[in-house]
Coordinates of C-alpha atoms and ligand atoms in Angstrom, one line a residue:
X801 CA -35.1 9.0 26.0
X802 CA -34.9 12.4 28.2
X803 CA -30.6 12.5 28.5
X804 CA -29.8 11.7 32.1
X805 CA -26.5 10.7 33.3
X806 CA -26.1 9.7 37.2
X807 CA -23.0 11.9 38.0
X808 CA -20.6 10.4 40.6
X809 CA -18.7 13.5 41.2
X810 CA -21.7 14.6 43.2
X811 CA -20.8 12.7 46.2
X812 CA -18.2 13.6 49.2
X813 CA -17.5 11.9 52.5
X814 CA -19.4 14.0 55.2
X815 CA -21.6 16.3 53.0
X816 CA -24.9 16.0 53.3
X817 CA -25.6 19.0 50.4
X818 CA -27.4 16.5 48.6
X819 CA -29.9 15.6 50.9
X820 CA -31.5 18.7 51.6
X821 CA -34.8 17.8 53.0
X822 CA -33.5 15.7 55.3
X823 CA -34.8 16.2 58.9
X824 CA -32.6 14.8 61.3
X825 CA -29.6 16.4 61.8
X826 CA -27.9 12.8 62.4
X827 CA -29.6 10.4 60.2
X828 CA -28.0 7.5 61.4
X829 CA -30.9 5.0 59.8
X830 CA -29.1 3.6 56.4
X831 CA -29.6 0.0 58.2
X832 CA -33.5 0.5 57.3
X833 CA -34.4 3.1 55.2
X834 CA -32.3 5.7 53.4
X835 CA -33.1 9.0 51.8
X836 CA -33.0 9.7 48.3
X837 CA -30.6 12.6 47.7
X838 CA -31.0 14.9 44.6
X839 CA -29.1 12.5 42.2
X840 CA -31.6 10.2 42.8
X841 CA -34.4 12.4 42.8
X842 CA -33.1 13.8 39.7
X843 CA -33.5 10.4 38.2
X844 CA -36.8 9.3 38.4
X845 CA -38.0 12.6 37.7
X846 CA -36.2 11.9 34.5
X847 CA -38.2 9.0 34.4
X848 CA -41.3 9.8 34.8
X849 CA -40.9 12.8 32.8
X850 CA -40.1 10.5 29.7
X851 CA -42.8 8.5 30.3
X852 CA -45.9 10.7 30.5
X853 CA -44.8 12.3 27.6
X854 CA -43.9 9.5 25.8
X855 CA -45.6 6.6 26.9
X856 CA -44.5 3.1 25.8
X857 CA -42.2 4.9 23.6
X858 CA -39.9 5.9 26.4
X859 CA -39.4 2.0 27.9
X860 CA -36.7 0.9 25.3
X861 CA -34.4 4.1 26.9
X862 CA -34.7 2.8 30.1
X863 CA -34.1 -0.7 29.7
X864 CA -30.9 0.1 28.5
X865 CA -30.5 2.2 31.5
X866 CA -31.1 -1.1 33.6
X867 CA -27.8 -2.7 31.5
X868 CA -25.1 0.4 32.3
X869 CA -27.0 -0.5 36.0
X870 CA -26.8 -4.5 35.6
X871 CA -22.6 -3.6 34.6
X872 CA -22.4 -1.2 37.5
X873 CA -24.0 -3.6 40.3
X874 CA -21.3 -6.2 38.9
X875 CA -18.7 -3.9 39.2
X876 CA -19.5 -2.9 43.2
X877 CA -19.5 -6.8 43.8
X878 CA -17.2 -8.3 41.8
X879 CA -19.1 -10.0 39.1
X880 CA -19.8 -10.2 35.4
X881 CA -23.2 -8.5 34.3
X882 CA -24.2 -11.9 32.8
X883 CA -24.6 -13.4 36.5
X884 CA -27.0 -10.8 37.9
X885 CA -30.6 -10.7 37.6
X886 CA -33.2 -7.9 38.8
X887 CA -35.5 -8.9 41.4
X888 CA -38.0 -6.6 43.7
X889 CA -36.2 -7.2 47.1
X890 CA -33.9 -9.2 49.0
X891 CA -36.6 -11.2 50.3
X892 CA -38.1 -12.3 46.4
X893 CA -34.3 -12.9 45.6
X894 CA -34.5 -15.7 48.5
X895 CA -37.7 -16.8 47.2
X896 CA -36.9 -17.2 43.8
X897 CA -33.7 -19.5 44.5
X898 CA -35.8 -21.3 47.4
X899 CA -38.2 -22.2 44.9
X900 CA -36.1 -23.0 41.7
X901 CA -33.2 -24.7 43.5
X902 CA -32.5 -28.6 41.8
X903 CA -34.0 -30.0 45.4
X904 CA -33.8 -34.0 46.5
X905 CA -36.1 -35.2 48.9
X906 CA -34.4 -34.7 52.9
X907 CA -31.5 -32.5 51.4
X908 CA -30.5 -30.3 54.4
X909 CA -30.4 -26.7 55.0
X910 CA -28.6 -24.5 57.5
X911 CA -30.1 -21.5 58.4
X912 CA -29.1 -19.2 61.2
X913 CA -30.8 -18.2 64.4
X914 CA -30.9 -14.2 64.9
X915 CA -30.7 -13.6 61.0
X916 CA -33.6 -11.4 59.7
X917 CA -36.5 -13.3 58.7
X918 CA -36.0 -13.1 55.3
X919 CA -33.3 -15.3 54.8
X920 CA -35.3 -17.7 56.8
X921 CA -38.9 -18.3 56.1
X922 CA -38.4 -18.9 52.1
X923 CA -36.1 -21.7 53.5
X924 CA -38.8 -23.0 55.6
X925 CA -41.6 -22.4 52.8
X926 CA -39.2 -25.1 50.4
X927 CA -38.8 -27.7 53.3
X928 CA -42.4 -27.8 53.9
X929 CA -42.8 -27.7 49.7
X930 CA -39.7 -30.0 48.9
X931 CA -39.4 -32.5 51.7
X932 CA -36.2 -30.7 53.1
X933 CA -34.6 -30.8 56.3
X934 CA -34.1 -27.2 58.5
X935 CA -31.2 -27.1 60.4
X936 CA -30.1 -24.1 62.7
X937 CA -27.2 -22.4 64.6
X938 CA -26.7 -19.7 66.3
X939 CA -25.1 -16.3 64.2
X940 CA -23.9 -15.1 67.5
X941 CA -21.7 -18.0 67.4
X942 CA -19.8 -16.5 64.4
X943 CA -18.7 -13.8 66.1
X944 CA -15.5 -16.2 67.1
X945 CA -14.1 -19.5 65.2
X946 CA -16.7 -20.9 67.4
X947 CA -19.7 -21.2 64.5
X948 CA -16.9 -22.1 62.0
X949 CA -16.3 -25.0 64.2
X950 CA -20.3 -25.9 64.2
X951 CA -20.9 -25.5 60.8
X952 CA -17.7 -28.1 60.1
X953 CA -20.0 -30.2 62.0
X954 CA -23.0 -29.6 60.3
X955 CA -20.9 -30.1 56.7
X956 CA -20.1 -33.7 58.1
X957 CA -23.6 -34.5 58.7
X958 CA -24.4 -33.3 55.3
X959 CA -25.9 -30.0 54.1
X960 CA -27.1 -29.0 50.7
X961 CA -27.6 -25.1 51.5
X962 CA -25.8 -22.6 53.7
X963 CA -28.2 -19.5 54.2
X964 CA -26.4 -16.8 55.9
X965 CA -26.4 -13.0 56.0
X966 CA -22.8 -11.3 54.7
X967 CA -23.8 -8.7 58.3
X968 CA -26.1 -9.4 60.7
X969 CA -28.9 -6.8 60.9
X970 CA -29.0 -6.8 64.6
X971 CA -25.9 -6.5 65.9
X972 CA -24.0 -5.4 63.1
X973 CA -21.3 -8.6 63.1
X974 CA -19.8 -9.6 59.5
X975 CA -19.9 -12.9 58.9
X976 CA -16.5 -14.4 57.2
X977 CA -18.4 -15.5 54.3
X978 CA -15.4 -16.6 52.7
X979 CA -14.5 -18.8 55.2
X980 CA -18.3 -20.3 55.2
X981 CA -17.9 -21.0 51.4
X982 CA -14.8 -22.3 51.4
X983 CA -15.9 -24.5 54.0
X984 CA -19.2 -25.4 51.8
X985 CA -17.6 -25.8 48.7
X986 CA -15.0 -28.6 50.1
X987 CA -18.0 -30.1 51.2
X988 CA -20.1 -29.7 47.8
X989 CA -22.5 -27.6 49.8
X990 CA -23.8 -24.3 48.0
X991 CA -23.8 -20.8 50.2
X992 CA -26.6 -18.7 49.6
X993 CA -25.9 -15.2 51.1
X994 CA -28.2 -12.1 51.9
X995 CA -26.5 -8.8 51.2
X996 CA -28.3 -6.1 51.8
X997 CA -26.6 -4.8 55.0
X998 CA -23.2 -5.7 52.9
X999 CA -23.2 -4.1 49.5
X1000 CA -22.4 -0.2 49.6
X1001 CA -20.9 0.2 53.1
X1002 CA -18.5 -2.6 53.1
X1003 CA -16.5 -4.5 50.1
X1004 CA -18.0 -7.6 48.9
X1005 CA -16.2 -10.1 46.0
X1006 CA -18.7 -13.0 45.1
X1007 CA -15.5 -14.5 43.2
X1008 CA -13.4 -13.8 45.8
X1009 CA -15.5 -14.9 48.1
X1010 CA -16.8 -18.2 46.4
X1011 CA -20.7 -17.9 47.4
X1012 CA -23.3 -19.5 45.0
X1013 CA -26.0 -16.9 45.6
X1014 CA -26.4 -13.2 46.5
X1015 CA -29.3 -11.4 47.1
X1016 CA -29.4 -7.6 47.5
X1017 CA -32.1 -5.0 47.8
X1018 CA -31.6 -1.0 47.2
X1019 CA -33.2 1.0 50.0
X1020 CA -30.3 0.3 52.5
X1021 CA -26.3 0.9 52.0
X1022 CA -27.2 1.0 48.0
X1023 CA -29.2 4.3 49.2
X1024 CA -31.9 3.8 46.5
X1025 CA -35.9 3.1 47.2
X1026 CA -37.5 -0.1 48.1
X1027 CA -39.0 -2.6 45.7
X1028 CA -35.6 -2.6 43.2
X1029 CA -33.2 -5.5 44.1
X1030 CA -30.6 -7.9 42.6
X1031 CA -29.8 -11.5 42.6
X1032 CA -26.0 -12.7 41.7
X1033 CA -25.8 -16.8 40.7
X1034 CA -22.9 -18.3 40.2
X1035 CA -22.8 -19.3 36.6
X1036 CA -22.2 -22.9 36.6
X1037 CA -25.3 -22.8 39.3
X1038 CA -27.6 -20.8 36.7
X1039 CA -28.5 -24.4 34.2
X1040 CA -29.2 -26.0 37.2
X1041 CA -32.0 -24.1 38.5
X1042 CA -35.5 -25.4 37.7
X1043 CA -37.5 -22.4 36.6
X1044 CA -40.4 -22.3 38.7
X1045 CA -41.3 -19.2 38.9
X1046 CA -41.0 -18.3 35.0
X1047 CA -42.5 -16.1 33.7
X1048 CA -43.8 -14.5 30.4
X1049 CA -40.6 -12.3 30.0
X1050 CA -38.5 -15.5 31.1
X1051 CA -38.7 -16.7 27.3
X1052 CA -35.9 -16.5 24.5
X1053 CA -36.9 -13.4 22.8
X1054 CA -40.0 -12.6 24.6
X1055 CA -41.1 -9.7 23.3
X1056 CA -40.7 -10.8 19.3
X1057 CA -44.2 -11.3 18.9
X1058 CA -45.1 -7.9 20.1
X1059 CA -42.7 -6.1 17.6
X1060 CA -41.8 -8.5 14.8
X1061 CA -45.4 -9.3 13.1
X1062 CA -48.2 -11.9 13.3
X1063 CA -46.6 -15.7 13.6
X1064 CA -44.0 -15.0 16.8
X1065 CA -47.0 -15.3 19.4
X1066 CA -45.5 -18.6 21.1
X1067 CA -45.7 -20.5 24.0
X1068 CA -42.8 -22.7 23.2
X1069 CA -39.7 -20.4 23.0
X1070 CA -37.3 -21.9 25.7
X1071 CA -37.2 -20.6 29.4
X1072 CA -33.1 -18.7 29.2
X1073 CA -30.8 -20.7 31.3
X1074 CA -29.0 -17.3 32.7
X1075 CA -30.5 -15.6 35.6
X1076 CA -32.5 -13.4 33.9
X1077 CA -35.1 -15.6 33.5
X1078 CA -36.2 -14.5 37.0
X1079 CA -37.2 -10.7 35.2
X1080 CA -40.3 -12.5 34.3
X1081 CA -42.7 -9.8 34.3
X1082 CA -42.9 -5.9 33.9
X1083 CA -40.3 -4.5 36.1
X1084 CA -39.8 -1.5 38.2
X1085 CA -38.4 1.0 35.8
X1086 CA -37.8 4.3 38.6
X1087 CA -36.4 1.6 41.1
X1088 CA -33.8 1.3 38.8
X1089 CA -33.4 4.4 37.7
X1090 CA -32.9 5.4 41.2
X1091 CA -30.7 3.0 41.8
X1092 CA -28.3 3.9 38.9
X1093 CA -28.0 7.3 40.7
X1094 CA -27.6 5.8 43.9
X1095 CA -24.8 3.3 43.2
X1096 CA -23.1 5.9 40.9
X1097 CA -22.3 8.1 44.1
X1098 CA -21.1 5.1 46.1
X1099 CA -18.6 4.2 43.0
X1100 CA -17.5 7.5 42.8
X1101 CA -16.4 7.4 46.8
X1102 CA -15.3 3.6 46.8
X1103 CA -16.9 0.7 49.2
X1104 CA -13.4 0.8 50.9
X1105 CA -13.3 4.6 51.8
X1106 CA -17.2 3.9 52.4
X1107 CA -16.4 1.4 55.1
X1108 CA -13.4 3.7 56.1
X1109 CA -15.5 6.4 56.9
X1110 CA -18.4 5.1 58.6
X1111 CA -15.5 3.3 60.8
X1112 CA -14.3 6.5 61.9
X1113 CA -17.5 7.8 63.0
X1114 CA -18.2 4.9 65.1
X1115 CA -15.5 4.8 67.0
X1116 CA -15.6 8.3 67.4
X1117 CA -19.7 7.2 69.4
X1118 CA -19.2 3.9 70.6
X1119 CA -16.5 4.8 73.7
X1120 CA -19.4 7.7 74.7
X1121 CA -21.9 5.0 74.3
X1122 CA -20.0 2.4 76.4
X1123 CA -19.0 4.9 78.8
X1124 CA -22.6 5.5 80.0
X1125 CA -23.5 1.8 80.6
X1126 CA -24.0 0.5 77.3
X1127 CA -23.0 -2.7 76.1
X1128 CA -21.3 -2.7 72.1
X1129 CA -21.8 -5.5 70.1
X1130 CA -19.0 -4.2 67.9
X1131 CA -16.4 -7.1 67.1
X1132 CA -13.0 -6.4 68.2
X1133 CA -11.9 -7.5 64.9
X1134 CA -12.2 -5.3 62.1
X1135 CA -12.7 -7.5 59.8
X1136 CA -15.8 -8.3 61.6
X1137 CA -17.2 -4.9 61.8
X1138 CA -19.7 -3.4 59.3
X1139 CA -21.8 -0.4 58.6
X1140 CA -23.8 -1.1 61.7
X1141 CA -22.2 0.2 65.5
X1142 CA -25.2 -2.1 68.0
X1143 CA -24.9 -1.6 71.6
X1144 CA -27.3 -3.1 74.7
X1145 CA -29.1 -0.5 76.9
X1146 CA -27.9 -0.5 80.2
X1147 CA -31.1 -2.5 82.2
X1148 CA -32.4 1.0 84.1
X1149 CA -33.2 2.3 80.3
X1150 CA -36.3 1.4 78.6
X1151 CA -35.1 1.5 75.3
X1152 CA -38.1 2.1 73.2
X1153 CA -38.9 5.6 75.6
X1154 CA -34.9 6.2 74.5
X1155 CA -35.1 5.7 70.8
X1156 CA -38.6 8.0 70.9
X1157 CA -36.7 11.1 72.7
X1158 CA -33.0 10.1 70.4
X1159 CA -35.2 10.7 67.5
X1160 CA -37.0 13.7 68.8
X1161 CA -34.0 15.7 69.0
X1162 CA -32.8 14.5 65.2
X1163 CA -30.9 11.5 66.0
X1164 CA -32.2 9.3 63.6
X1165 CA -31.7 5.3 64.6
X1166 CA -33.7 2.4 65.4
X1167 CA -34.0 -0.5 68.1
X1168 CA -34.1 -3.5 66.4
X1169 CA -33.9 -6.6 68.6
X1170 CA -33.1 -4.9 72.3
X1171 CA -30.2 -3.3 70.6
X1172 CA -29.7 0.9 70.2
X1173 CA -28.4 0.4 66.3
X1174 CA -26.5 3.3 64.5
X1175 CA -25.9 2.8 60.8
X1176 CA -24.4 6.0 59.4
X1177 CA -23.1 6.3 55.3
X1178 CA -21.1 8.6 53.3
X1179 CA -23.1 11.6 53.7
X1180 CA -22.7 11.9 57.6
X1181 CA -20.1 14.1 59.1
X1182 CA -17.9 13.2 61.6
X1183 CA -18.6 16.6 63.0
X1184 CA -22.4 15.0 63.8
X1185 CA -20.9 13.0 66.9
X1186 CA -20.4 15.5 69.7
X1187 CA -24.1 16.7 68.9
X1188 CA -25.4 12.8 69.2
X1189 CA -23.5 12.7 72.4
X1190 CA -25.4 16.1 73.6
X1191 CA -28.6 14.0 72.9
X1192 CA -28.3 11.1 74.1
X1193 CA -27.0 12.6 77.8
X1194 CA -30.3 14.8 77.1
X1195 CA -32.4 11.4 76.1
X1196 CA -30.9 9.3 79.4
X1197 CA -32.3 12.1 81.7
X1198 CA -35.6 12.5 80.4
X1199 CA -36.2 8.4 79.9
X1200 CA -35.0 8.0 83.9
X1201 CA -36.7 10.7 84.6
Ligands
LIG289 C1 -30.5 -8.7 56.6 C2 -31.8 -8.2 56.0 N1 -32.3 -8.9 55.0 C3 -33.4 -8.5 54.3 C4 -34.1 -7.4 54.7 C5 -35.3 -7.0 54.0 O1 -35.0 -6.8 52.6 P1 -36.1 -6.7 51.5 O2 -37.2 -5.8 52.0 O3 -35.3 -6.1 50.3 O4 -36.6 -8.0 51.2 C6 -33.6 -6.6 55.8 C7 -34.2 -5.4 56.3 O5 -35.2 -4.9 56.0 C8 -32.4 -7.1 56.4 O6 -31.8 -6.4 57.4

C-alpha cells in the first residue's frame, strides 16, 4: 500500500487554506454538499494511485484503512467499532434496517412530518411489504415539550419504531433524541435515528443517547464525498435482524475460497450476526478513503469546538438577518440548535430570485423548503459575516428591484 496517513493537525477553526479551489468566498453549503479540502484530495489520489499500479494487489491496504476508519467513526459517536457497518448513504442505511427489521404483521411506526424523505419512504416501502402501520407527527412540534407529549401518546397506543432525524434538515431544530429513546425504550419501542445533519458539527453519543439505529452518510458535516455512509446498531439489536438483503460478502469468511484453494467455494457458510453483514458486496474504497481524511480533521478540532464555532458565526448573521424582515427558525434553546441557522423570507422576497443573486456574489446556501438555510463548518471565518451582510443588502435590492 502507497503510505498515507490522514493528518489531523491540518485543520484550524476559520482557515479555509485547505480548500483552495473553493469559489465562494462564504461557502455556507455543508447542509448539502461539502468540498473536499487537500487532506481529502490527498487521499484518494493515494488511492487511486495504488490501485492502477497495483491492481487487486492494492485492496488488502485499503481495507485495513476502512478498520482505523470503522474505529475512528466509533470514536466521533460514541460507539465500539464492532457496532458499525459501511453502507453507501443515509438513505441505504434506512433501507437496510427497513427491510431486515424482525417485523409482525400491523406493528406501528412513527415517522415525522417535515423530515427529509429519506427517513420516510423506506418506512413506507416495509408497511406496504410487511403489513405495518404508518403513523405521523409533526417535527415542528419538537421544537417545545409539545411532540414529547404526542409521542407519549403514540407509545400508549403502541409503536414498534421511532424514525426521527437527530436535526431537522429544514429548519435546522435538534431533536432531544435522548429524551425520544428514553421515552421508546420504557415503552419497548426501538428509535431509529438519521444523522447526517448531526455527526461532525454537533456531538452525538449513541450510548449516551440510548438509540437502536444510526444512519450517517459522508458528504455533509463529515466533509467527505457522496456514496460512503455508516450504519451504528445497537448490539443486542444486531441477532435480531433478519438478513434480507445479504449478500455474497455477508458470509463467515467470504472470501476463503478465493485465497485458500479449491474446496472453500460454499454457499452454506452462515450469514455474520454483527452488522457487517450489510457490506455485502464490493464497496466504495475512495469514499472511505476520503472519509478517513475528512473525519481525521474534524477529530483533530473536536465536535464540541465544531459546534462552538459554527454557533458563533450564526449569531454573529442571524440578528442582520432578522433585522431586515426575516423570520429565524433558530431554537431559543441551545440545546436545540445545530449546524444549520434557517430563517423565513420576508413575503415581498421571492426567495428563489434571492438565493440566485446570494450565490452570484459567493454566498454559497440553499433554499430548502421556503427557508434561506446557512450551514457553515470549521473552515469558515467569522471574519466572512460582515461580507454576507454586504450581499445580502446587495441581493434584497436587486430581487425587489
Ligand atoms: C436529514 C437528511 N437525511 C438524508 C439525506 C440524504 O442522505 P443520503 O444521500 O446519504 O442518503 C439528507 C440530505 O441530502 C438529509 O438532509
Amino acid at each position: 500500500m502507497d503510505r498515507w496517513e490522514p493528518d489531523p493537525a491540518r485543520a484550524r477553526l476559520g482557515d479555509r487554506s485547505l480548500f483552495p479551489d473553493l469559489e465562494a468566498f462564504a461557502y455556507l453549503n455543508h447542509a448539502a454538499i461539502s468540498p473536499p479540502s487537500t487532506e481529502v484530495r490527498r487521499a484518494v489520489d493515494t488511492l487511486l494511485a495504488d490501485y492502477a499500479r497495483r491492481g487487486v494487489a492494492a485492496f488488502g491496504g485499503w481495507r485495513d484503512q476502512r478498520e482505523r476508519l470503522r474505529a475512528r467513526l466509533a470514536r466521533l459517536i460514541g460507539a465500539s467499532p464492532d457496532d458499525l457497518a459501511f453502507v453507501s448513504s443515509t438513505t441505504r442505511s434506512v433501507v437496510d434496517v427497513a427491510l431486515c427489521f424482525p417485523w409482525k404483521p400491523s406493528d406501528r411506526v412513527l415517522c415525522l412530518r417535515g423530515e427529509f424523505p429519506t427517513n420516510v419512504t423506506p418506512w413506507q416501502r416495509a408497511a406496504e411489504t410487511f403489513d405495518l402501520e404508518l403513523v405521523f407527527l409533526d417535527a415542528s412540534d419538537f421544537a417545545t415539550d409539545a411532540g414529547l407529549a404526542k409521542l407519549d401518546a403514540e407509545l400508549e397506543r403502541g409503536l414498534t419504531l421511532v424514525a426521527v432525524s437527530a436535526v431537522q434538515f429544514q429548519t435546522g431544530l435538534r431533536m432531544p433524541v435522548e429524551a425520544i429513546a428514553r421515552r421508546c425504550r420504557a415503552a419497548g419501542a426501538q428509535v431509529f435515528v438519521d444523522a447526517i445533519q448531526a455527526v461532525g458539527a454537533v456531538p452525538v453519543d449513541v450510548r449516551a443517547w440510548g438509540v437502536d439505529y444510526l444512519g450517517c452518510g459522508s458528504h455533509k458535516w463529515l466533509m467527505g464525498l457522496e456514496g460512503a455512509g455508516f450504519v451504528y446498531v445497537r448490539p443486542e439489536r444486531a441477532p435480531e435482524l433478519v438478513p434480507r438483503v445479504a449478500g455474497w460478502l455477508s458470509h463467515e469468511e467470504p472470501l476463503s475460497f478465493l485465497f485458500e484453494g479449491e474446496g472453500n467455494l460454499r454457499y452454506d457458510r452462515p450469514i455474520r450476526a454483527d452488522p457487517t453483514f450489510l457490506e455485502s458486496g464490493a464497496i466504495n474504497g475512495a469514499g472511505f478513503a476520503a472519509l478517513e481524511a475528512s473525519v481525521a480533521l474534524i477529530e483533530g478540532i473536536g465536535a464540541d469546538a465544531i459546534f462552538a464555532h459554527v454557533s458563533r458565526y450564526h449569531d454573529a448573521l442571524e440578528p442582520a438577518l432578522v433585522e431586515r424582515g426575516f423570520d429565524s427558525e433558530r431554537s431559543p434553546d441551545p440545546s436545540r440548535r445545530s449546524g444549520i441557522l434557517a430563517l423565513r423570507p420576508p413575503r415581498d422576497v421571492d426567495l428563489p430570485a434571492l438565493w440566485r443573486a446570494l450565490n452570484g456574489r459567493g454566498v454559497a446556501c440553499t433554499i430548502p423548503d421556503g427557508r434561506l438555510r446557512f450551514a457553515p463548518h470549521w473552515p469558515n471565518a467569522l471574519d466572512e459575516v460582515p461580507g454576507v451582510i454586504e450581499a445580502l443588502d446587495e441581493s434584497l435590492a436587486e430581487v425587489r428591484g
